[in-house]
Amino acid sequence: MKKRKFTLVNTLANEIEKASYQKVSVTTICDEVGCSRQNFYYYFDSIDEAIKELVDVDINDISDFQIKANALRAILTIIQKRKVFYSKMFDSAESEDLICKLFLEKLVDLYDNLASYFVRGYSNKCKAFTRPILIQFAMADIALISDWVKSGMKEPVDAVERKAITSSRDFFVRTMEEYIDRYNAEHKK
């Protein structure tokens, strides 16, 4: 990532930590960095796009192995690294909606990758067929994440993971296998 773009994204995170998502403006970010608004808009169409970039950078900082081994742990680790920023993002409905959409998108992609490794019979042809269950599964994890952040992140990551595992992991594998079996049966005809 270019140095200026990286500086803009980190300044955005710092400004949200100081104030809130609602109070941050492109002007504030640019004044802090010492660049023009045009410079910000060269890299991003909006503050929301810059936040998306920040989430992408945070996820890319975690090794592929960690993400593939446990997508939920990866997201929880990201949140812990920028505790104040993500706490502020869960402060209002508008910013919570944005961050949850970004995490949902990432989790669905990560779960899709996990399914291709661990679920028998999973293929590119049945990805679209199984997408609804991946979204449902990711939404359950997003609800856990949201509750955890709003409670001040007092529970250790392991405890949040255990909740997720006991509530949905077995259901996920069974449902994915049922979807794949149904998909294969329908497409053998």
JSON list of C-alpha atoms in Angstrom, two decimals:
[
{"chain": "A", "resi": 1, "resn": "MET", "atom": "CA", "xyz": [0.00, 0.00, 0.00]},
{"chain": "A", "resi": 2, "resn": "LYS", "atom": "CA", "xyz": [1.27, 3.46, -0.86]},
{"chain": "A", "resi": 3, "resn": "LYS", "atom": "CA", "xyz": [2.58, 5.45, 2.08]},
{"chain": "A", "resi": 4, "resn": "ARG", "atom": "CA", "xyz": [0.06, 8.31, 1.67]},
{"chain": "A", "resi": 5, "resn": "LYS", "atom": "CA", "xyz": [-2.90, 5.91, 1.41]},
{"chain": "A", "resi": 6, "resn": "PHE", "atom": "CA", "xyz": [-1.68, 4.03, 4.49]},
{"chain": "A", "resi": 7, "resn": "THR", "atom": "CA", "xyz": [-1.31, 7.33, 6.38]},
{"chain": "A", "resi": 8, "resn": "LEU", "atom": "CA", "xyz": [-4.84, 8.41, 5.42]},
{"chain": "A", "resi": 9, "resn": "VAL", "atom": "CA", "xyz": [-6.33, 5.08, 6.57]},
{"chain": "A", "resi": 10, "resn": "ASN", "atom": "CA", "xyz": [-4.49, 5.14, 9.90]},
{"chain": "A", "resi": 11, "resn": "THR", "atom": "CA", "xyz": [-5.40, 8.78, 10.47]},
{"chain": "A", "resi": 12, "resn": "LEU", "atom": "CA", "xyz": [-9.04, 7.89, 9.81]},
{"chain": "A", "resi": 13, "resn": "ALA", "atom": "CA", "xyz": [-8.84, 5.17, 12.48]},
{"chain": "A", "resi": 14, "resn": "ASN", "atom": "CA", "xyz": [-7.20, 7.60, 14.94]},
{"chain": "A", "resi": 15, "resn": "GLU", "atom": "CA", "xyz": [-9.84, 10.27, 14.30]},
{"chain": "A", "resi": 16, "resn": "ILE", "atom": "CA", "xyz": [-12.68, 7.79, 14.87]},
{"chain": "A", "resi": 17, "resn": "GLU", "atom": "CA", "xyz": [-10.98, 6.70, 18.10]},
{"chain": "A", "resi": 18, "resn": "LYS", "atom": "CA", "xyz": [-10.79, 10.34, 19.25]},
{"chain": "A", "resi": 19, "resn": "ALA", "atom": "CA", "xyz": [-14.35, 11.29, 18.30]},
{"chain": "A", "resi": 20, "resn": "SER", "atom": "CA", "xyz": [-16.74, 8.95, 16.50]},
{"chain": "A", "resi": 21, "resn": "TYR", "atom": "CA", "xyz": [-17.66, 7.75, 13.04]},
{"chain": "A", "resi": 22, "resn": "GLN", "atom": "CA", "xyz": [-20.34, 10.45, 12.75]},
{"chain": "A", "resi": 23, "resn": "LYS", "atom": "CA", "xyz": [-17.94, 13.29, 13.61]},
{"chain": "A", "resi": 24, "resn": "VAL", "atom": "CA", "xyz": [-15.10, 12.36, 11.27]},
{"chain": "A", "resi": 25, "resn": "SER", "atom": "CA", "xyz": [-14.84, 14.25, 8.01]},
{"chain": "A", "resi": 26, "resn": "VAL", "atom": "CA", "xyz": [-12.51, 14.15, 5.04]},
{"chain": "A", "resi": 27, "resn": "THR", "atom": "CA", "xyz": [-11.41, 17.68, 5.94]},
{"chain": "A", "resi": 28, "resn": "THR", "atom": "CA", "xyz": [-10.43, 16.58, 9.47]},
{"chain": "A", "resi": 29, "resn": "ILE", "atom": "CA", "xyz": [-8.44, 13.64, 8.15]},
{"chain": "A", "resi": 30, "resn": "CYS", "atom": "CA", "xyz": [-6.68, 15.76, 5.51]},
{"chain": "A", "resi": 31, "resn": "ASP", "atom": "CA", "xyz": [-5.87, 18.55, 7.98]},
{"chain": "A", "resi": 32, "resn": "GLU", "atom": "CA", "xyz": [-4.29, 15.99, 10.30]},
{"chain": "A", "resi": 33, "resn": "VAL", "atom": "CA", "xyz": [-2.25, 14.41, 7.48]},
{"chain": "A", "resi": 34, "resn": "GLY", "atom": "CA", "xyz": [-1.39, 17.74, 5.85]},
{"chain": "A", "resi": 35, "resn": "CYS", "atom": "CA", "xyz": [-2.83, 17.04, 2.41]},
{"chain": "A", "resi": 36, "resn": "SER", "atom": "CA", "xyz": [-5.72, 18.25, 0.30]},
{"chain": "A", "resi": 37, "resn": "ARG", "atom": "CA", "xyz": [-9.20, 16.73, 0.11]},
{"chain": "A", "resi": 38, "resn": "GLN", "atom": "CA", "xyz": [-8.38, 15.99, -3.52]},
{"chain": "A", "resi": 39, "resn": "ASN", "atom": "CA", "xyz": [-5.57, 13.76, -2.30]},
{"chain": "A", "resi": 40, "resn": "PHE", "atom": "CA", "xyz": [-8.02, 11.79, -0.12]},
{"chain": "A", "resi": 41, "resn": "TYR", "atom": "CA", "xyz": [-10.44, 11.42, -3.03]},
{"chain": "A", "resi": 42, "resn": "TYR", "atom": "CA", "xyz": [-7.62, 10.22, -5.27]},
{"chain": "A", "resi": 43, "resn": "TYR", "atom": "CA", "xyz": [-7.50, 7.06, -3.12]},
{"chain": "A", "resi": 44, "resn": "PHE", "atom": "CA", "xyz": [-11.08, 6.76, -1.80]},
{"chain": "A", "resi": 45, "resn": "ASP", "atom": "CA", "xyz": [-14.57, 7.69, -2.94]},
{"chain": "A", "resi": 46, "resn": "SER", "atom": "CA", "xyz": [-15.76, 8.12, 0.64]},
{"chain": "A", "resi": 47, "resn": "ILE", "atom": "CA", "xyz": [-14.94, 7.61, 4.30]},
{"chain": "A", "resi": 48, "resn": "ASP", "atom": "CA", "xyz": [-16.81, 4.29, 4.15]},
{"chain": "A", "resi": 49, "resn": "GLU", "atom": "CA", "xyz": [-14.50, 3.10, 1.38]},
{"chain": "A", "resi": 50, "resn": "ALA", "atom": "CA", "xyz": [-11.48, 4.11, 3.48]},
{"chain": "A", "resi": 51, "resn": "ILE", "atom": "CA", "xyz": [-12.91, 2.11, 6.41]},
{"chain": "A", "resi": 52, "resn": "LYS", "atom": "CA", "xyz": [-13.30, -0.88, 4.09]},
{"chain": "A", "resi": 53, "resn": "GLU", "atom": "CA", "xyz": [-9.63, -0.48, 3.16]},
{"chain": "A", "resi": 54, "resn": "LEU", "atom": "CA", "xyz": [-8.72, -0.38, 6.87]},
{"chain": "A", "resi": 55, "resn": "VAL", "atom": "CA", "xyz": [-10.59, -3.66, 7.50]},
{"chain": "A", "resi": 56, "resn": "ASP", "atom": "CA", "xyz": [-8.85, -5.20, 4.48]},
{"chain": "A", "resi": 57, "resn": "VAL", "atom": "CA", "xyz": [-5.44, -4.07, 5.79]},
{"chain": "A", "resi": 58, "resn": "ASP", "atom": "CA", "xyz": [-6.24, -5.47, 9.24]},
{"chain": "A", "resi": 59, "resn": "ILE", "atom": "CA", "xyz": [-7.28, -8.83, 7.77]},
{"chain": "A", "resi": 60, "resn": "ASN", "atom": "CA", "xyz": [-4.22, -8.96, 5.52]},
{"chain": "A", "resi": 61, "resn": "ASP", "atom": "CA", "xyz": [-2.01, -8.46, 8.58]},
{"chain": "A", "resi": 62, "resn": "ILE", "atom": "CA", "xyz": [-3.11, -11.84, 9.89]},
{"chain": "A", "resi": 63, "resn": "SER", "atom": "CA", "xyz": [-1.47, -14.81, 8.25]},
{"chain": "A", "resi": 64, "resn": "ASP", "atom": "CA", "xyz": [-3.42, -16.91, 5.74]},
{"chain": "A", "resi": 65, "resn": "PHE", "atom": "CA", "xyz": [-2.96, -19.92, 7.97]},
{"chain": "A", "resi": 66, "resn": "GLN", "atom": "CA", "xyz": [-4.61, -18.22, 10.94]},
{"chain": "A", "resi": 67, "resn": "ILE", "atom": "CA", "xyz": [-7.53, -17.08, 8.80]},
{"chain": "A", "resi": 68, "resn": "LYS", "atom": "CA", "xyz": [-8.05, -20.49, 7.28]},
{"chain": "A", "resi": 69, "resn": "ALA", "atom": "CA", "xyz": [-7.67, -22.25, 10.62]},
{"chain": "A", "resi": 70, "resn": "ASN", "atom": "CA", "xyz": [-10.27, -20.08, 12.32]},
{"chain": "A", "resi": 71, "resn": "ALA", "atom": "CA", "xyz": [-11.95, -17.16, 10.61]},
{"chain": "A", "resi": 72, "resn": "LEU", "atom": "CA", "xyz": [-13.82, -16.03, 13.73]},
{"chain": "A", "resi": 73, "resn": "ARG", "atom": "CA", "xyz": [-10.61, -15.91, 15.80]},
{"chain": "A", "resi": 74, "resn": "ALA", "atom": "CA", "xyz": [-9.02, -13.84, 13.03]},
{"chain": "A", "resi": 75, "resn": "ILE", "atom": "CA", "xyz": [-11.82, -11.25, 13.18]},
{"chain": "A", "resi": 76, "resn": "LEU", "atom": "CA", "xyz": [-11.76, -11.16, 17.00]},
{"chain": "A", "resi": 77, "resn": "THR", "atom": "CA", "xyz": [-7.98, -10.66, 16.90]},
{"chain": "A", "resi": 78, "resn": "ILE", "atom": "CA", "xyz": [-8.37, -7.79, 14.45]},
{"chain": "A", "resi": 79, "resn": "ILE", "atom": "CA", "xyz": [-10.91, -6.14, 16.74]},
{"chain": "A", "resi": 80, "resn": "GLN", "atom": "CA", "xyz": [-8.63, -6.53, 19.76]},
{"chain": "A", "resi": 81, "resn": "LYS", "atom": "CA", "xyz": [-5.73, -4.90, 17.89]},
{"chain": "A", "resi": 82, "resn": "ARG", "atom": "CA", "xyz": [-7.81, -1.76, 17.28]},
{"chain": "A", "resi": 83, "resn": "LYS", "atom": "CA", "xyz": [-10.04, -2.03, 20.32]},
{"chain": "A", "resi": 84, "resn": "VAL", "atom": "CA", "xyz": [-10.97, 1.66, 20.58]},
{"chain": "A", "resi": 85, "resn": "PHE", "atom": "CA", "xyz": [-11.62, 2.04, 16.84]},
{"chain": "A", "resi": 86, "resn": "TYR", "atom": "CA", "xyz": [-13.92, -0.97, 16.61]},
{"chain": "A", "resi": 87, "resn": "SER", "atom": "CA", "xyz": [-15.67, -0.06, 19.87]},
{"chain": "A", "resi": 88, "resn": "LYS", "atom": "CA", "xyz": [-16.46, 3.34, 18.37]},
{"chain": "A", "resi": 89, "resn": "MET", "atom": "CA", "xyz": [-17.69, 1.67, 15.16]},
{"chain": "A", "resi": 90, "resn": "PHE", "atom": "CA", "xyz": [-20.24, -0.30, 17.21]},
{"chain": "A", "resi": 91, "resn": "ASP", "atom": "CA", "xyz": [-21.42, 2.88, 19.01]},
{"chain": "A", "resi": 92, "resn": "SER", "atom": "CA", "xyz": [-24.16, 3.88, 16.58]},
{"chain": "A", "resi": 93, "resn": "ALA", "atom": "CA", "xyz": [-26.54, 2.03, 14.29]},
{"chain": "A", "resi": 94, "resn": "GLU", "atom": "CA", "xyz": [-25.07, 3.64, 11.16]},
{"chain": "A", "resi": 95, "resn": "SER", "atom": "CA", "xyz": [-21.43, 2.78, 11.85]},
{"chain": "A", "resi": 96, "resn": "GLU", "atom": "CA", "xyz": [-22.35, -0.63, 13.30]},
{"chain": "A", "resi": 97, "resn": "ASP", "atom": "CA", "xyz": [-24.27, -1.43, 10.12]},
{"chain": "A", "resi": 98, "resn": "LEU", "atom": "CA", "xyz": [-21.24, -0.51, 7.99]},
{"chain": "A", "resi": 99, "resn": "ILE", "atom": "CA", "xyz": [-18.72, -2.52, 10.00]},
{"chain": "A", "resi": 100, "resn": "CYS", "atom": "CA", "xyz": [-21.03, -5.53, 10.27]},
{"chain": "A", "resi": 101, "resn": "LYS", "atom": "CA", "xyz": [-21.53, -5.53, 6.48]},
{"chain": "A", "resi": 102, "resn": "LEU", "atom": "CA", "xyz": [-17.77, -5.43, 5.96]},
{"chain": "A", "resi": 103, "resn": "PHE", "atom": "CA", "xyz": [-17.15, -8.26, 8.43]},
{"chain": "A", "resi": 104, "resn": "LEU", "atom": "CA", "xyz": [-20.05, -10.27, 6.99]},
{"chain": "A", "resi": 105, "resn": "GLU", "atom": "CA", "xyz": [-18.54, -10.02, 3.51]},
{"chain": "A", "resi": 106, "resn": "LYS", "atom": "CA", "xyz": [-15.14, -11.13, 4.84]},
{"chain": "A", "resi": 107, "resn": "LEU", "atom": "CA", "xyz": [-16.53, -13.97, 6.94]},
{"chain": "A", "resi": 108, "resn": "VAL", "atom": "CA", "xyz": [-18.62, -15.37, 4.08]},
{"chain": "A", "resi": 109, "resn": "ASP", "atom": "CA", "xyz": [-15.52, -15.40, 1.86]},
{"chain": "A", "resi": 110, "resn": "LEU", "atom": "CA", "xyz": [-13.42, -16.99, 4.60]},
{"chain": "A", "resi": 111, "resn": "TYR", "atom": "CA", "xyz": [-16.08, -19.61, 5.34]},
{"chain": "A", "resi": 112, "resn": "ASP", "atom": "CA", "xyz": [-16.34, -20.36, 1.64]},
{"chain": "A", "resi": 113, "resn": "ASN", "atom": "CA", "xyz": [-12.59, -21.02, 1.62]},
{"chain": "A", "resi": 114, "resn": "LEU", "atom": "CA", "xyz": [-12.89, -23.18, 4.73]},
{"chain": "A", "resi": 115, "resn": "ALA", "atom": "CA", "xyz": [-15.71, -25.19, 3.18]},
{"chain": "A", "resi": 116, "resn": "SER", "atom": "CA", "xyz": [-13.57, -25.94, 0.14]},
{"chain": "A", "resi": 117, "resn": "TYR", "atom": "CA", "xyz": [-10.91, -27.41, 2.47]},
{"chain": "A", "resi": 118, "resn": "PHE", "atom": "CA", "xyz": [-13.06, -29.34, 4.92]},
{"chain": "A", "resi": 119, "resn": "VAL", "atom": "CA", "xyz": [-16.43, -30.26, 3.44]},
{"chain": "A", "resi": 120, "resn": "ARG", "atom": "CA", "xyz": [-16.58, -33.37, 1.27]},
{"chain": "A", "resi": 121, "resn": "GLY", "atom": "CA", "xyz": [-17.83, -32.86, -2.27]},
{"chain": "A", "resi": 122, "resn": "TYR", "atom": "CA", "xyz": [-17.50, -29.08, -2.17]},
{"chain": "A", "resi": 123, "resn": "SER", "atom": "CA", "xyz": [-16.80, -27.67, -5.62]},
{"chain": "A", "resi": 124, "resn": "ASN", "atom": "CA", "xyz": [-16.96, -24.40, -7.49]},
{"chain": "A", "resi": 125, "resn": "LYS", "atom": "CA", "xyz": [-20.22, -25.52, -9.07]},
{"chain": "A", "resi": 126, "resn": "CYS", "atom": "CA", "xyz": [-22.04, -25.73, -5.73]},
{"chain": "A", "resi": 127, "resn": "LYS", "atom": "CA", "xyz": [-20.70, -22.48, -4.19]},
{"chain": "A", "resi": 128, "resn": "ALA", "atom": "CA", "xyz": [-23.72, -20.44, -5.25]},
{"chain": "A", "resi": 129, "resn": "PHE", "atom": "CA", "xyz": [-25.98, -23.19, -3.96]},
{"chain": "A", "resi": 130, "resn": "THR", "atom": "CA", "xyz": [-24.37, -23.14, -0.49]},
{"chain": "A", "resi": 131, "resn": "ARG", "atom": "CA", "xyz": [-23.96, -19.35, -0.21]},
{"chain": "A", "resi": 132, "resn": "PRO", "atom": "CA", "xyz": [-27.21, -18.83, 1.78]},
{"chain": "A", "resi": 133, "resn": "ILE", "atom": "CA", "xyz": [-26.01, -21.11, 4.58]},
{"chain": "A", "resi": 134, "resn": "LEU", "atom": "CA", "xyz": [-22.61, -19.41, 4.65]},
{"chain": "A", "resi": 135, "resn": "ILE", "atom": "CA", "xyz": [-24.36, -16.05, 5.03]},
{"chain": "A", "resi": 136, "resn": "GLN", "atom": "CA", "xyz": [-26.57, -17.40, 7.82]},
{"chain": "A", "resi": 137, "resn": "PHE", "atom": "CA", "xyz": [-23.56, -18.86, 9.60]},
{"chain": "A", "resi": 138, "resn": "ALA", "atom": "CA", "xyz": [-21.56, -15.64, 9.26]},
{"chain": "A", "resi": 139, "resn": "MET", "atom": "CA", "xyz": [-24.52, -13.58, 10.53]},
{"chain": "A", "resi": 140, "resn": "ALA", "atom": "CA", "xyz": [-24.64, -15.70, 13.69]},
{"chain": "A", "resi": 141, "resn": "ASP", "atom": "CA", "xyz": [-20.94, -15.00, 14.25]},
{"chain": "A", "resi": 142, "resn": "ILE", "atom": "CA", "xyz": [-21.45, -11.28, 13.56]},
{"chain": "A", "resi": 143, "resn": "ALA", "atom": "CA", "xyz": [-24.13, -11.22, 16.28]},
{"chain": "A", "resi": 144, "resn": "LEU", "atom": "CA", "xyz": [-21.65, -12.81, 18.70]},
{"chain": "A", "resi": 145, "resn": "ILE", "atom": "CA", "xyz": [-18.98, -10.29, 17.71]},
{"chain": "A", "resi": 146, "resn": "SER", "atom": "CA", "xyz": [-21.37, -7.37, 18.14]},
{"chain": "A", "resi": 147, "resn": "ASP", "atom": "CA", "xyz": [-22.47, -8.55, 21.60]},
{"chain": "A", "resi": 148, "resn": "TRP", "atom": "CA", "xyz": [-18.84, -9.09, 22.60]},
{"chain": "A", "resi": 149, "resn": "VAL", "atom": "CA", "xyz": [-17.73, -5.60, 21.49]},
{"chain": "A", "resi": 150, "resn": "LYS", "atom": "CA", "xyz": [-20.75, -3.89, 23.10]},
{"chain": "A", "resi": 151, "resn": "SER", "atom": "CA", "xyz": [-20.04, -5.68, 26.39]},
{"chain": "A", "resi": 152, "resn": "GLY", "atom": "CA", "xyz": [-16.58, -4.09, 26.43]},
{"chain": "A", "resi": 153, "resn": "MET", "atom": "CA", "xyz": [-14.73, -7.18, 25.15]},
{"chain": "A", "resi": 154, "resn": "LYS", "atom": "CA", "xyz": [-14.50, -8.50, 28.71]},
{"chain": "A", "resi": 155, "resn": "GLU", "atom": "CA", "xyz": [-14.72, -12.15, 27.70]},
{"chain": "A", "resi": 156, "resn": "PRO", "atom": "CA", "xyz": [-11.53, -13.70, 26.36]},
{"chain": "A", "resi": 157, "resn": "VAL", "atom": "CA", "xyz": [-11.44, -14.58, 22.66]},
{"chain": "A", "resi": 158, "resn": "ASP", "atom": "CA", "xyz": [-11.42, -18.29, 23.58]},
{"chain": "A", "resi": 159, "resn": "ALA", "atom": "CA", "xyz": [-14.74, -17.94, 25.40]},
{"chain": "A", "resi": 160, "resn": "VAL", "atom": "CA", "xyz": [-16.36, -16.21, 22.41]},
{"chain": "A", "resi": 161, "resn": "GLU", "atom": "CA", "xyz": [-15.01, -18.92, 20.14]},
{"chain": "A", "resi": 162, "resn": "ARG", "atom": "CA", "xyz": [-16.43, -21.64, 22.39]},
{"chain": "A", "resi": 163, "resn": "LYS", "atom": "CA", "xyz": [-19.86, -19.98, 22.19]},
{"chain": "A", "resi": 164, "resn": "ALA", "atom": "CA", "xyz": [-19.64, -19.99, 18.41]},
{"chain": "A", "resi": 165, "resn": "ILE", "atom": "CA", "xyz": [-18.44, -23.57, 18.28]},
{"chain": "A", "resi": 166, "resn": "THR", "atom": "CA", "xyz": [-21.12, -24.91, 20.57]},
{"chain": "A", "resi": 167, "resn": "SER", "atom": "CA", "xyz": [-23.88, -22.97, 18.87]},
{"chain": "A", "resi": 168, "resn": "SER", "atom": "CA", "xyz": [-23.21, -23.50, 15.23]},
{"chain": "A", "resi": 169, "resn": "ARG", "atom": "CA", "xyz": [-20.14, -25.38, 13.99]},
{"chain": "A", "resi": 170, "resn": "ASP", "atom": "CA", "xyz": [-21.76, -28.83, 13.92]},
{"chain": "A", "resi": 171, "resn": "PHE", "atom": "CA", "xyz": [-24.88, -27.33, 12.39]},
{"chain": "A", "resi": 172, "resn": "PHE", "atom": "CA", "xyz": [-22.72, -25.68, 9.72]},
{"chain": "A", "resi": 173, "resn": "VAL", "atom": "CA", "xyz": [-20.98, -28.88, 8.62]},
{"chain": "A", "resi": 174, "resn": "ARG", "atom": "CA", "xyz": [-24.21, -30.91, 8.61]},
{"chain": "A", "resi": 175, "resn": "THR", "atom": "CA", "xyz": [-26.10, -28.26, 6.68]},
{"chain": "A", "resi": 176, "resn": "MET", "atom": "CA", "xyz": [-23.30, -27.76, 4.16]},
{"chain": "A", "resi": 177, "resn": "GLU", "atom": "CA", "xyz": [-23.16, -31.50, 3.52]},
{"chain": "A", "resi": 178, "resn": "GLU", "atom": "CA", "xyz": [-26.97, -31.63, 3.11]},
{"chain": "A", "resi": 179, "resn": "TYR", "atom": "CA", "xyz": [-26.84, -28.72, 0.65]},
{"chain": "A", "resi": 180, "resn": "ILE", "atom": "CA", "xyz": [-24.05, -30.38, -1.32]},
{"chain": "A", "resi": 181, "resn": "ASP", "atom": "CA", "xyz": [-25.87, -33.74, -1.40]},
{"chain": "A", "resi": 182, "resn": "ARG", "atom": "CA", "xyz": [-29.03, -31.97, -2.60]},
{"chain": "A", "resi": 183, "resn": "TYR", "atom": "CA", "xyz": [-27.07, -30.01, -5.17]},
{"chain": "A", "resi": 184, "resn": "ASN", "atom": "CA", "xyz": [-25.35, -33.16, -6.48]},
{"chain": "A", "resi": 185, "resn": "ALA", "atom": "CA", "xyz": [-28.68, -35.05, -6.63]},
{"chain": "A", "resi": 186, "resn": "GLU", "atom": "CA", "xyz": [-30.36, -32.23, -8.56]},
{"chain": "A", "resi": 187, "resn": "HIS", "atom": "CA", "xyz": [-27.50, -31.85, -11.01]},
{"chain": "A", "resi": 188, "resn": "LYS", "atom": "CA", "xyz": [-27.02, -35.56, -11.77]},
{"chain": "A", "resi": 189, "resn": "LYS", "atom": "CA", "xyz": [-30.34, -35.65, -13.61]}
]
